[in-house]
Amino acid sequence: MSCRSATTAPEFPNPSGERIFGAVTRVDAARSRDRGGTGLGLAIARHIAHGHSGTLEAEEPAAGGARLILRPPIHDLGP
C-alpha cells in the first residue's frame, strides 16, 4: 500500500535526491520564514514515517515537479 502526492511546481530541483528531505532545506529560493515555511516539513514527515517503520521517498515524474510516496508498514492482523 502507498499514498502518492504530486505537484508540477517547478521549484523542486531534482526531487529524487535526498536534499529535499534535509532539515531547513527550502527548495524555492524565493521563500523565507517571513512568508511562511521553515524548511522542516519533509524532514519531519520522513522522520515520522521512519519512526513507524515506513518510508517517504520522492521521485521526478516525466511532467516535472515532484511525486512524494509514503509507504506505511503492512502488519499481519492475523485471522
Short mmCIF file of C-alpha atoms in Angstrom, two decimals:
data_model
loop_
_atom_site.label_atom_id
_atom_site.label_comp_id
_atom_site.label_asym_id
_atom_site.label_seq_id
_atom_site.Cartn_x
_atom_site.Cartn_y
_atom_site.Cartn_z
CA MET A 1 0.00 0.00 0.00
CA SER A 2 1.24 3.51 -0.71
CA CYS A 3 -0.01 7.08 -0.70
CA ARG A 4 1.19 9.35 -3.50
CA SER A 5 1.09 13.11 -3.81
CA ALA A 6 2.34 15.00 -6.84
CA THR A 7 2.97 18.58 -7.88
CA THR A 8 4.10 20.05 -11.15
CA ALA A 9 5.55 23.09 -9.39
CA PRO A 10 8.91 23.97 -10.97
CA GLU A 11 10.56 24.82 -7.64
CA PHE A 12 11.53 21.21 -6.92
CA PRO A 13 15.04 20.80 -8.30
CA ASN A 14 15.93 17.11 -8.58
CA PRO A 15 13.24 15.79 -6.23
CA SER A 16 14.67 12.29 -6.48
CA GLY A 17 17.71 13.45 -4.48
CA GLU A 18 17.95 13.28 -0.71
CA ARG A 19 18.44 17.05 -0.40
CA ILE A 20 14.73 17.84 -0.19
CA PHE A 21 14.44 15.74 2.98
CA GLY A 22 17.13 17.69 4.83
CA ALA A 23 16.08 19.90 7.73
CA VAL A 24 15.85 23.60 6.86
CA THR A 25 16.01 22.94 3.13
CA ARG A 26 13.88 25.34 1.14
CA VAL A 27 13.54 24.23 -2.45
CA ASP A 28 12.11 27.59 -3.52
CA ALA A 29 14.78 30.27 -3.05
CA ALA A 30 12.11 32.98 -3.04
CA ARG A 31 10.53 31.68 0.17
CA SER A 32 11.59 32.89 3.56
CA ARG A 33 10.45 32.39 7.13
CA ASP A 34 8.75 35.78 6.96
CA ARG A 35 6.40 34.47 4.30
CA GLY A 36 5.79 31.07 5.85
CA GLY A 37 7.72 27.85 5.75
CA THR A 38 10.64 26.81 7.90
CA GLY A 39 12.03 24.11 5.65
CA LEU A 40 11.20 21.36 8.15
CA GLY A 41 8.06 19.80 6.65
CA LEU A 42 9.53 17.00 4.57
CA ALA A 43 12.24 16.25 7.15
CA ILE A 44 9.58 15.85 9.86
CA ALA A 45 7.30 13.81 7.60
CA ARG A 46 10.12 11.40 6.73
CA HIS A 47 11.14 11.13 10.39
CA ILE A 48 7.56 10.21 11.33
CA ALA A 49 7.35 7.67 8.50
CA HIS A 50 10.63 6.03 9.58
CA GLY A 51 9.51 6.10 13.23
CA HIS A 52 6.56 3.92 12.23
CA SER A 53 8.73 1.57 10.12
CA GLY A 54 7.52 3.16 6.88
CA THR A 55 9.22 5.17 4.15
CA LEU A 56 8.80 8.52 2.46
CA GLU A 57 10.51 8.92 -0.90
CA ALA A 58 10.46 11.40 -3.74
CA GLU A 59 10.78 10.93 -7.47
CA GLU A 60 10.62 13.16 -10.51
CA PRO A 61 7.67 12.49 -12.81
CA ALA A 62 8.08 12.99 -16.55
CA ALA A 63 5.94 16.16 -16.38
CA GLY A 64 8.37 17.74 -13.89
CA GLY A 65 7.75 18.76 -10.31
CA ALA A 66 7.84 16.08 -7.65
CA ARG A 67 5.97 12.98 -6.57
CA LEU A 68 6.11 12.02 -2.89
CA ILE A 69 5.44 8.40 -2.00
CA LEU A 70 4.54 7.37 1.55
CA ARG A 71 4.66 3.65 2.24
CA PRO A 72 3.37 2.74 5.69
CA PRO A 73 4.30 -0.64 7.10
CA ILE A 74 1.94 -3.51 6.45
CA HIS A 75 1.24 -5.59 9.54
CA ASP A 76 -0.31 -9.01 9.56
CA LEU A 77 -3.52 -8.62 11.54
CA GLY A 78 -3.95 -12.35 11.82
CA PRO A 79 -7.08 -14.40 11.12
#
